XYZ file of C-alpha atoms in Angstrom:
655
model
C 52.811 12.195 191.026
C 56.658 12.724 190.854
C 56.504 16.233 189.604
C 54.363 17.437 192.340
C 55.433 19.324 195.626
C 56.602 16.483 197.973
C 54.449 18.105 200.870
C 51.653 15.797 201.630
C 53.084 12.918 199.403
C 52.931 10.645 202.469
C 49.381 10.925 203.095
C 48.510 10.361 199.320
C 50.655 7.100 199.359
C 49.044 6.116 202.568
C 45.602 6.566 201.148
C 46.523 4.650 198.065
C 48.261 1.887 199.544
C 46.715 1.630 202.961
C 47.336 3.031 206.262
C 49.097 -0.258 207.348
C 52.161 0.509 204.760
C 55.711 1.243 205.910
C 57.318 3.958 203.619
C 61.168 4.186 203.473
C 63.247 7.394 203.091
C 65.770 6.894 200.196
C 68.397 9.475 199.089
C 67.330 11.353 195.860
C 68.782 9.489 192.766
C 69.303 6.284 194.781
C 67.242 3.023 195.255
C 68.766 1.985 198.671
C 67.011 3.003 202.050
C 68.943 5.284 204.358
C 67.973 3.341 207.635
C 70.023 0.444 208.607
C 67.677 -2.592 209.359
C 65.031 -1.204 207.253
C 63.541 -4.611 206.603
C 62.659 -4.686 210.294
C 60.784 -1.322 210.309
C 57.121 -1.595 211.374
C 54.022 0.650 210.849
C 54.758 2.278 214.288
C 57.427 4.252 212.442
C 54.881 6.097 210.493
C 53.565 7.642 213.785
C 56.836 9.694 214.318
C 56.371 13.252 212.971
C 60.048 13.810 212.304
C 59.996 10.562 210.052
C 56.991 11.609 208.104
C 58.551 15.175 207.720
C 61.855 13.472 206.472
C 59.803 11.580 203.856
C 57.627 14.462 202.791
C 60.999 16.807 202.344
C 63.424 14.329 201.434
C 64.546 12.459 198.509
C 62.950 9.201 197.109
C 60.557 7.185 198.827
C 60.214 3.400 198.979
C 57.662 1.043 200.035
C 58.366 -1.965 202.318
C 56.776 -5.122 200.751
C 55.202 -7.878 202.952
C 51.998 -8.965 204.572
C 50.609 -9.554 201.284
C 51.685 -6.334 199.507
C 53.933 -7.353 196.591
C 55.113 -6.040 193.112
C 55.782 -7.432 189.941
C 58.798 -5.492 188.295
C 58.624 -5.936 184.292
C 61.799 -4.782 182.543
C 60.301 -3.654 179.208
C 57.223 -2.098 177.697
C 56.632 -4.895 175.362
C 56.595 -7.402 178.232
C 54.085 -5.178 180.139
C 51.745 -5.617 177.391
C 52.115 -9.410 176.922
C 51.771 -9.784 180.708
C 48.535 -7.655 180.888
C 47.186 -9.488 177.879
C 47.429 -12.699 179.893
C 46.168 -11.040 182.925
C 43.413 -8.308 181.893
C 42.242 -7.779 185.278
C 45.739 -6.279 186.403
C 45.079 -3.351 183.951
C 42.965 -2.037 186.876
C 45.676 -2.391 189.701
C 48.333 0.261 190.962
C 50.876 0.663 188.153
C 54.095 2.705 188.491
C 57.146 3.094 186.173
C 60.365 5.040 185.710
C 61.606 5.019 182.019
C 60.494 1.708 180.601
C 58.674 -1.467 181.772
C 56.325 -1.123 184.915
C 55.527 -2.139 188.466
C 52.262 -3.828 188.995
C 51.208 -3.446 192.839
C 49.122 -6.317 194.084
C 47.805 -7.484 197.433
C 47.990 -11.292 197.509
C 45.588 -13.428 199.711
C 47.422 -16.234 201.232
C 50.798 -17.595 200.686
C 53.217 -16.560 197.851
C 56.795 -17.154 196.971
C 59.647 -15.289 198.081
C 61.325 -12.480 196.281
C 63.120 -13.742 192.895
C 64.373 -12.837 189.672
C 62.374 -13.760 186.697
C 64.089 -15.217 183.257
C 62.996 -16.729 180.247
C 64.092 -20.077 178.879
C 66.831 -18.197 177.058
C 68.410 -16.952 180.440
C 67.504 -13.414 179.512
C 66.031 -11.294 182.305
C 62.284 -10.706 182.114
C 61.782 -8.984 185.478
C 61.407 -9.509 189.097
C 58.923 -10.860 191.631
C 59.210 -8.697 194.854
C 57.516 -9.788 198.082
C 58.514 -10.149 201.927
C 61.757 -8.602 202.681
C 61.978 -6.454 199.725
C 61.262 -2.948 198.726
C 60.106 -0.685 195.629
C 60.670 2.766 194.929
C 57.465 4.585 194.193
C 58.474 8.355 194.445
C 61.184 10.582 193.387
C 63.981 10.162 190.734
C 66.675 7.986 189.737
C 69.922 8.620 187.760
C 70.253 6.887 184.454
C 73.274 6.807 182.188
C 72.416 7.655 178.819
C 74.918 8.774 176.045
C 77.419 9.282 178.728
C 75.434 11.855 180.506
C 73.690 11.813 183.898
C 70.045 12.585 183.646
C 67.269 12.422 186.321
C 64.328 10.203 185.390
C 61.322 10.415 187.566
C 59.342 7.548 189.138
C 55.655 8.187 188.223
C 52.200 6.641 188.771
C 50.515 5.445 185.453
C 47.538 3.889 186.810
C 46.211 5.530 190.177
C 44.258 2.723 191.779
C 44.468 0.501 194.999
C 46.523 -2.496 194.618
C 44.241 -5.516 193.318
C 43.436 -8.193 195.882
C 43.765 -11.868 194.425
C 45.129 -15.272 195.014
C 48.633 -15.927 193.803
C 47.417 -18.871 191.770
C 45.140 -16.432 189.834
C 48.251 -14.963 188.149
C 48.980 -16.217 184.627
C 52.700 -16.417 183.807
C 54.069 -16.261 180.211
C 55.049 -19.948 179.145
C 58.643 -18.719 178.062
C 59.471 -18.055 181.807
C 61.341 -20.373 184.084
C 59.533 -19.984 187.326
C 61.585 -20.540 190.400
C 58.730 -21.509 192.623
C 57.679 -24.526 190.217
C 60.772 -26.448 191.290
C 60.136 -29.460 193.643
C 62.672 -28.296 196.035
C 60.472 -25.195 196.872
C 57.107 -26.773 197.255
C 57.484 -27.058 200.936
C 57.998 -23.272 201.239
C 54.553 -22.582 200.176
C 55.570 -20.804 196.840
C 52.763 -22.160 194.958
C 49.517 -22.181 196.798
C 47.664 -24.128 194.365
C 50.426 -26.902 194.073
C 49.481 -28.216 197.685
C 45.904 -28.197 196.608
C 46.937 -30.448 193.723
C 48.885 -32.796 195.912
C 45.904 -33.252 198.107
C 43.573 -34.054 195.164
C 45.894 -36.055 193.194
C 48.933 -37.115 194.810
C 52.469 -36.734 193.743
C 53.511 -35.872 189.948
C 55.078 -39.387 189.551
C 56.074 -42.347 191.411
C 59.618 -43.793 191.966
C 60.946 -47.058 192.265
C 63.146 -48.523 195.130
C 66.209 -46.675 193.752
C 64.274 -43.247 193.822
C 64.183 -43.150 190.134
C 60.846 -42.108 188.409
C 58.891 -45.098 186.920
C 55.175 -44.159 186.630
C 53.387 -40.895 185.661
C 50.454 -39.760 187.800
C 48.110 -38.804 184.930
C 45.419 -37.260 187.150
C 48.008 -34.837 188.543
C 49.075 -33.453 185.118
C 45.579 -33.066 184.034
C 44.616 -31.288 187.172
C 47.546 -29.128 187.045
C 46.477 -28.183 183.211
C 43.040 -27.494 184.516
C 44.242 -25.366 187.152
C 46.573 -23.186 185.001
C 44.192 -22.721 182.307
C 40.591 -21.641 182.034
C 39.353 -24.649 179.755
C 36.168 -26.561 179.873
C 34.678 -29.746 178.217
C 31.045 -29.359 176.877
C 29.894 -33.151 176.866
C 26.706 -32.469 175.036
C 28.768 -30.922 171.958
C 31.618 -33.282 172.500
C 34.077 -30.324 172.579
C 36.832 -28.348 174.581
C 36.602 -24.705 175.050
C 39.374 -22.390 176.108
C 38.933 -18.884 177.754
C 40.477 -15.909 175.621
C 41.255 -13.229 178.057
C 41.890 -10.814 175.514
C 38.262 -10.962 174.206
C 36.636 -12.499 177.167
C 34.948 -15.336 175.562
C 35.482 -19.203 175.228
C 36.421 -20.260 171.884
C 36.347 -24.186 170.880
C 39.516 -26.085 170.772
C 40.293 -29.333 169.187
C 41.482 -32.506 171.093
C 44.567 -32.422 169.135
C 45.530 -28.742 170.418
C 44.792 -29.758 173.976
C 47.143 -32.859 173.546
C 49.921 -30.346 172.244
C 49.532 -27.860 174.976
C 49.792 -30.843 177.369
C 53.029 -32.154 175.784
C 54.368 -28.657 176.068
C 53.500 -28.329 179.828
C 55.246 -31.840 180.415
C 58.352 -30.549 178.464
C 58.378 -27.244 180.301
C 58.276 -28.908 183.691
C 60.872 -31.483 182.695
C 63.166 -28.447 182.154
C 62.251 -26.573 185.293
C 62.370 -29.702 187.770
C 64.816 -30.710 186.121
C 63.598 -34.350 185.220
C 64.387 -35.556 181.797
C 62.285 -38.632 182.341
C 59.004 -36.441 182.158
C 59.894 -35.512 178.663
C 59.914 -39.026 177.340
C 56.161 -39.516 178.808
C 54.712 -37.537 175.865
C 53.746 -40.218 173.947
C 50.432 -40.200 171.864
C 48.888 -42.904 174.053
C 50.036 -40.957 177.126
C 48.564 -37.692 175.932
C 45.249 -39.382 175.123
C 44.844 -40.665 178.543
C 45.690 -37.102 179.790
C 42.975 -35.616 177.701
C 40.518 -38.282 178.965
C 41.354 -37.386 182.779
C 41.045 -33.738 181.778
C 37.505 -34.100 180.395
C 36.236 -35.551 183.821
C 37.988 -32.800 185.616
C 36.618 -29.798 183.644
C 33.369 -31.141 182.426
C 30.638 -28.423 182.407
C 27.344 -29.511 181.043
C 25.173 -26.671 179.569
C 28.112 -24.191 180.176
C 26.508 -21.587 177.725
C 22.917 -21.980 178.513
C 23.009 -19.041 181.201
C 19.903 -16.848 181.450
C 22.086 -13.818 182.882
C 21.254 -10.484 181.376
C 24.596 -9.431 180.352
C 26.329 -9.167 176.722
C 30.097 -9.655 175.942
C 31.128 -6.552 173.833
C 34.824 -5.842 172.402
C 35.995 -3.941 175.551
C 34.151 -5.587 178.514
C 30.796 -7.161 179.719
C 27.825 -5.043 179.862
C 25.673 -6.205 182.648
C 21.970 -5.101 183.429
C 21.981 -6.748 186.694
C 23.038 -3.536 188.472
C 21.217 -0.791 186.311
C 23.473 -1.267 183.505
C 27.507 -1.150 183.922
C 30.415 -2.277 181.854
C 32.358 -5.088 183.737
C 35.941 -6.217 182.846
C 36.402 -9.476 181.171
C 36.468 -12.653 183.420
C 36.495 -16.417 182.758
C 33.640 -16.603 185.360
C 31.414 -14.951 182.601
C 30.765 -18.109 180.637
C 29.933 -17.251 177.028
C 31.162 -17.921 173.487
C 29.279 -15.021 171.728
C 30.489 -11.583 171.756
C 29.445 -8.360 169.903
C 32.582 -7.001 168.092
C 31.479 -3.312 168.765
C 33.307 -1.186 171.484
C 31.169 0.133 174.256
C 31.245 3.899 174.436
C 28.602 5.419 176.496
C 28.571 8.988 174.907
C 28.229 7.525 171.159
C 25.249 8.679 168.898
C 23.817 7.290 165.746
C 22.193 10.280 163.792
C 22.602 8.972 160.541
C 21.371 5.386 161.302
C 18.269 7.025 162.724
C 17.467 9.855 160.657
C 18.514 8.060 157.138
C 17.614 4.329 157.671
C 15.128 3.874 160.332
C 12.755 6.926 161.113
C 11.809 7.667 157.108
C 10.787 3.950 156.567
C 8.607 2.765 159.319
C 5.705 3.938 161.692
C 6.845 5.846 164.607
C 5.478 3.159 166.839
C 7.542 0.631 165.003
C 10.746 2.216 165.704
C 10.556 1.273 169.271
C 9.653 -2.236 168.350
C 12.655 -2.600 166.170
C 14.815 -0.964 168.859
C 13.582 -3.364 171.334
C 14.230 -6.609 169.190
C 17.584 -5.442 168.168
C 18.569 -5.378 171.757
C 16.909 -8.918 172.140
C 19.196 -9.884 169.132
C 22.293 -8.705 171.001
C 21.334 -10.534 174.259
C 21.072 -13.731 172.274
C 18.312 -15.148 174.372
C 14.763 -14.943 172.951
C 13.136 -14.180 176.145
C 9.836 -13.093 174.576
C 9.879 -16.161 172.145
C 9.044 -14.190 169.081
C 10.502 -13.512 165.411
C 10.561 -10.214 163.656
C 9.310 -9.884 160.248
C 10.229 -6.711 158.139
C 8.022 -6.556 155.009
C 7.095 -3.808 152.363
C 8.275 -2.713 149.061
C 11.739 -3.029 148.022
C 14.453 -0.403 148.406
C 13.186 0.946 151.702
C 16.186 -0.269 153.547
C 14.889 -3.630 155.204
C 17.901 -5.587 154.035
C 20.346 -2.742 155.194
C 18.759 -2.889 158.714
C 19.183 -6.456 158.876
C 22.810 -6.229 157.914
C 23.438 -3.497 160.537
C 21.814 -5.851 163.212
C 23.761 -8.870 161.963
C 27.262 -6.567 162.338
C 26.163 -5.453 165.763
C 25.413 -8.940 166.993
C 28.616 -10.334 165.336
C 28.658 -12.204 161.971
C 30.150 -15.465 163.624
C 27.040 -15.470 165.643
C 24.537 -15.488 162.785
C 23.423 -18.007 160.480
C 21.021 -18.259 157.610
C 17.436 -19.435 158.123
C 16.195 -21.865 155.437
C 12.688 -22.919 156.161
C 12.472 -25.322 153.423
C 15.060 -27.465 154.896
C 14.176 -27.216 158.505
C 12.635 -30.800 158.447
C 15.753 -32.196 157.302
C 17.643 -34.324 159.998
C 20.979 -32.320 159.544
C 19.665 -28.583 159.100
C 19.524 -27.623 162.863
C 23.086 -28.509 163.630
C 23.931 -25.346 161.638
C 22.485 -23.482 164.419
C 24.653 -24.608 167.330
C 27.028 -22.077 168.583
C 24.780 -19.062 166.977
C 22.280 -16.788 168.371
C 20.405 -15.016 165.522
C 18.697 -16.809 162.520
C 18.252 -14.436 159.420
C 16.305 -14.693 156.170
C 16.792 -11.873 153.787
C 14.576 -10.988 151.039
C 12.687 -14.422 151.374
C 9.918 -15.601 148.914
C 6.139 -15.215 149.904
C 5.960 -19.003 150.772
C 8.910 -18.925 153.257
C 6.619 -19.416 156.155
C 4.389 -22.168 154.355
C 6.954 -24.596 153.538
C 6.666 -28.054 155.051
C 9.442 -27.139 157.642
C 8.282 -23.747 158.615
C 6.466 -25.224 161.740
C 9.764 -25.890 163.199
C 10.576 -22.357 163.489
C 7.916 -21.754 166.038
C 9.838 -24.303 168.346
C 13.342 -22.755 167.422
C 12.190 -19.242 168.745
C 9.799 -20.885 171.514
C 11.967 -22.620 173.829
C 11.317 -26.149 172.367
C 14.079 -28.827 172.630
C 15.651 -30.377 169.535
C 18.176 -33.036 168.732
C 20.589 -31.873 166.102
C 22.520 -34.582 164.248
C 25.821 -33.720 162.600
C 26.292 -35.041 158.813
C 28.914 -37.772 158.838
C 29.037 -37.805 162.603
C 27.750 -39.812 165.641
C 25.507 -38.906 168.307
C 22.931 -36.459 169.025
C 23.329 -32.914 170.091
C 20.256 -31.721 172.137
C 19.798 -27.705 172.233
C 17.019 -25.700 173.368
C 15.346 -23.089 170.887
C 16.121 -19.815 172.135
C 17.027 -18.315 168.988
C 15.993 -14.696 167.730
C 15.040 -14.667 164.014
C 14.862 -11.795 161.794
C 13.264 -12.065 158.275
C 12.965 -9.496 155.582
C 10.618 -9.688 152.573
C 9.418 -7.652 149.864
C 5.973 -9.085 149.963
C 3.628 -10.231 152.627
C 4.337 -13.727 153.881
C 1.840 -16.458 153.792
C 1.910 -18.702 156.931
C 1.296 -22.281 156.872
C -1.265 -22.339 159.934
C -2.072 -26.008 160.048
C -4.891 -24.859 162.478
C -2.381 -23.540 164.803
C -3.423 -19.836 164.395
C -3.006 -19.080 168.136
C 0.595 -20.347 168.322
C 1.560 -18.259 165.449
C 0.087 -15.179 166.950
C 2.421 -15.630 169.968
C 5.231 -15.923 167.805
C 5.108 -12.953 165.366
C 6.124 -9.499 165.415
C 5.660 -7.489 162.045
C 7.008 -4.143 161.062
C 5.599 -2.901 157.735
C 7.804 -0.663 155.430
C 5.519 1.835 154.003
C 7.618 4.987 153.841
C 8.864 6.376 150.486
C 11.950 4.948 148.765
C 15.094 7.265 149.485
C 16.038 9.730 146.799
C 19.614 8.342 146.578
C 20.695 4.720 147.314
C 24.082 4.316 148.988
C 25.751 0.961 148.225
C 26.635 -1.130 151.366
C 24.857 1.764 153.311
C 24.517 -0.618 156.282
C 28.249 -1.571 156.441
C 29.191 2.212 156.118
C 26.814 2.966 159.175
C 28.244 0.368 161.466
C 31.935 1.637 160.563
C 30.781 5.102 161.300
C 28.453 4.920 164.109
C 28.769 1.303 165.512
C 29.178 2.501 169.177
C 26.205 4.742 168.867
C 24.009 1.929 167.301
C 25.277 -0.349 170.013
C 24.068 2.115 172.610
C 20.505 2.433 170.819
C 20.383 -1.309 170.937
C 21.149 -1.585 174.560
C 18.650 1.103 175.377
C 16.147 -1.109 173.585
C 17.072 -4.049 175.503
C 16.567 -2.239 178.796
C 13.093 -1.244 177.781
C 12.260 -4.764 176.671
C 13.359 -6.181 179.845
C 11.140 -3.968 181.702
C 8.239 -5.103 179.287
C 9.347 -8.705 180.245
C 9.174 -8.198 183.964
C 5.840 -6.422 183.990
C 4.097 -8.518 181.070
C 4.850 -12.007 182.109
C 7.509 -12.434 179.839
C 6.207 -10.637 176.702
C 6.686 -7.453 174.774
C 4.359 -4.435 175.038
C 2.455 -4.134 171.534
C -0.061 -1.269 170.479
C -3.449 -2.296 168.876
C -2.066 -1.170 165.615
C 0.823 -3.860 165.846
C -1.371 -6.541 167.062
C -3.755 -5.994 164.363
C -0.990 -6.232 161.580
C -0.179 -9.627 162.953
C -3.888 -10.578 162.877
C -4.423 -9.458 159.291
C -1.425 -11.579 158.108
C -2.621 -14.730 159.820
C -6.328 -13.993 158.352
C -4.821 -13.471 154.962
C -2.605 -16.689 155.342
C -5.951 -18.566 156.150
C -8.109 -16.316 153.890
C -10.329 -19.268 152.389
C -11.255 -20.413 156.222
C -12.034 -16.578 157.062
C -13.991 -16.362 153.600
C -16.121 -19.427 154.511
C -16.791 -18.119 157.852
C -17.826 -14.772 156.723
C -19.726 -15.349 153.439
C -21.269 -18.874 153.631
C -23.807 -20.447 155.961
C -25.863 -23.696 156.297
C -29.295 -23.428 154.653
C -31.496 -24.842 151.856
C -29.991 -24.937 148.441
C -26.596 -25.561 147.097
C -23.283 -23.913 146.010
C -21.097 -25.035 143.069
C -17.322 -25.059 143.593
C -17.008 -22.625 140.742
C -19.340 -20.052 142.426
C -17.493 -20.370 145.724
C -14.088 -19.744 144.068
C -15.487 -16.668 142.098
C -16.962 -15.166 145.390
C -13.574 -15.914 147.098
C -11.703 -14.171 144.434
C -13.882 -11.028 144.955
C -13.628 -11.187 148.767
C -9.805 -11.000 149.009
C -9.314 -7.877 147.125
C -11.988 -6.126 149.363
C -9.678 -7.028 152.445
C -6.462 -5.873 150.692
C -5.504 -9.650 150.456
C -3.726 -11.562 147.781
C -5.922 -14.622 147.149
C -4.785 -18.377 147.256
C -4.013 -19.961 143.864
C -6.829 -21.899 141.937
C -4.927 -25.181 142.891
C -4.690 -24.258 146.450
C -8.314 -23.497 146.785
C -9.501 -26.714 145.219
C -7.047 -28.809 147.558
C -8.358 -27.044 150.602
C -11.947 -26.309 150.068
C -13.236 -29.931 150.641
C -11.643 -30.392 154.142
C -12.745 -26.908 155.174
C -16.403 -27.369 154.030
C -16.623 -30.570 156.047
C -15.093 -29.062 159.106
C -17.251 -25.862 159.075
C -20.629 -27.017 157.696
C -20.291 -30.859 157.817
C -21.044 -31.171 154.186
C -19.279 -33.061 151.534
C -18.572 -32.442 147.770
C -21.129 -33.690 145.655
C -21.125 -34.134 141.704
C -24.791 -33.829 141.266
C -25.294 -29.990 141.886
C -27.440 -28.882 139.044
C -26.407 -25.684 136.998
C -27.859 -24.851 133.682
C -29.269 -28.334 133.105
C -26.067 -30.048 133.851
C -24.490 -31.590 136.952
C -21.436 -29.819 138.349
C -19.270 -30.333 141.710
C -20.497 -28.690 144.523
C -22.092 -28.882 148.183
C -25.724 -29.168 149.161
C -27.107 -27.609 152.202
C -25.235 -24.192 152.191
C -25.733 -20.930 150.874
C -24.109 -17.481 150.718
C -24.969 -15.189 153.469
C -27.517 -12.106 152.231
């Protein structure tokens, strides 16, 4: 903006900063306004044509600060980045600079401190807080001395946006700064708007004796101060503190010892700022434990991370489906501890992922099914209460697809699914803080182990009590996990008579395409590195389609008849002996030997394309099923070839 013709600059600045601002005429190369008593100028001066003409055709232009308009003047570029790391939302406010450093322009709602220099604990300059009674140059040129020469350096706008509106208490300051408005003698001036709120809720920081000397620490005050200065919460169910990371937008768990250390550092900082050496001596272990206990009560958030909001934390923002899909800046108001590590780029594509890994391997109907479920895994909340099984011959890309989905979701949000241990008391504790359960290249009996039935509840919204090994207490959680399983053979489900429940929980994609001509080691990892943002877009599009299904189909996913039949076929194969008895045997005169039933069953399964149960499994299940279906019990007196064999009276094969 500084390099453009000055004609019309006033209107541009007023449209950016607001029509109520007062612009100041400053000689070119200077920082001091021309007019005497410029601090008292009002917006009425901007109605004088000759004044505006002087601004448009003169030298430098400054902005009179006040009525909430302030700037934070940071001296060095590295300080700017550090400050924006602490205050990511300020990346979207008006920013101007000259040679180095930066001016951040803000509109403060409510009271704020007077103008003051900013220094660190070593006494070095950090910058300046400029508010009422001050001004900042926004347009023109200054004269800098460099290597003995006078050279003009233009002021320029590096982020053209209106000043961000916020309360002063929302600004996060580096810990190494000595903040003038934190001193007790400036409280009454309204310098820190949240300090008065702390006094109202908790009282004075400490109490004094008759001589006016500090004698007792007000612990709730300091715990309240810490809670106000930090985005921290206590999850009572998990017995854990979580601290907000503004750089990545999520809450990370933090130990009690780390919280104690930070409280100790805050007391030390306050003792030097006030100054009050007595505060420094209060940092005993017992005192800090008591402060932590107060803090738990102040920041407790039960079920903080059980939100059903339709949004996803990504590497560069929060993608929300609430308003037709948009990327929002990070905010501590978005409570989450799980994030996708991929950067969102709305123009990114993934041709290799689709053309080399997905399309050649599965039926075209199943491409959409995989896309929707991948998006569901990204959301981390199993809205449809189903798990996805990828089965088929080896070498078709099932494992690589599972690796891609895990990488997009984030490895730290995934844990291994081990059904044989699900019945154990400590196994489910592993699932807390994760969103996706994965079993890769599992054995055919993966869903027929003793603990497999627990999986229905883990994806179906049931409540569980997790136990920590060598720990105390219980950790209740709801089973909203997504589950992804790959197998080189068709799985057999342990139905236990609950066919309908399993039908509601399963999605199956059968890998029937030809094996690729050339295998690429770690192909999934390479695809994520090359096309991660494109694959992310593909998953987000799938989730958008799934959310439409959920809204229109009472919380379920749209399936074709072919996809439903695959699930039915798997369940029938898992219950093949029951299906055989239903289709091939009936009540009637005569008898059937056990061996005859087994031989007929062995012929029945290949006709359906099924793998029959083992002889041991048939023998152990047959007696109960014959009693259930035909109300007959096993006899040892069925006659065959002049001898008695085991069998059943009153049943026969259907003609």
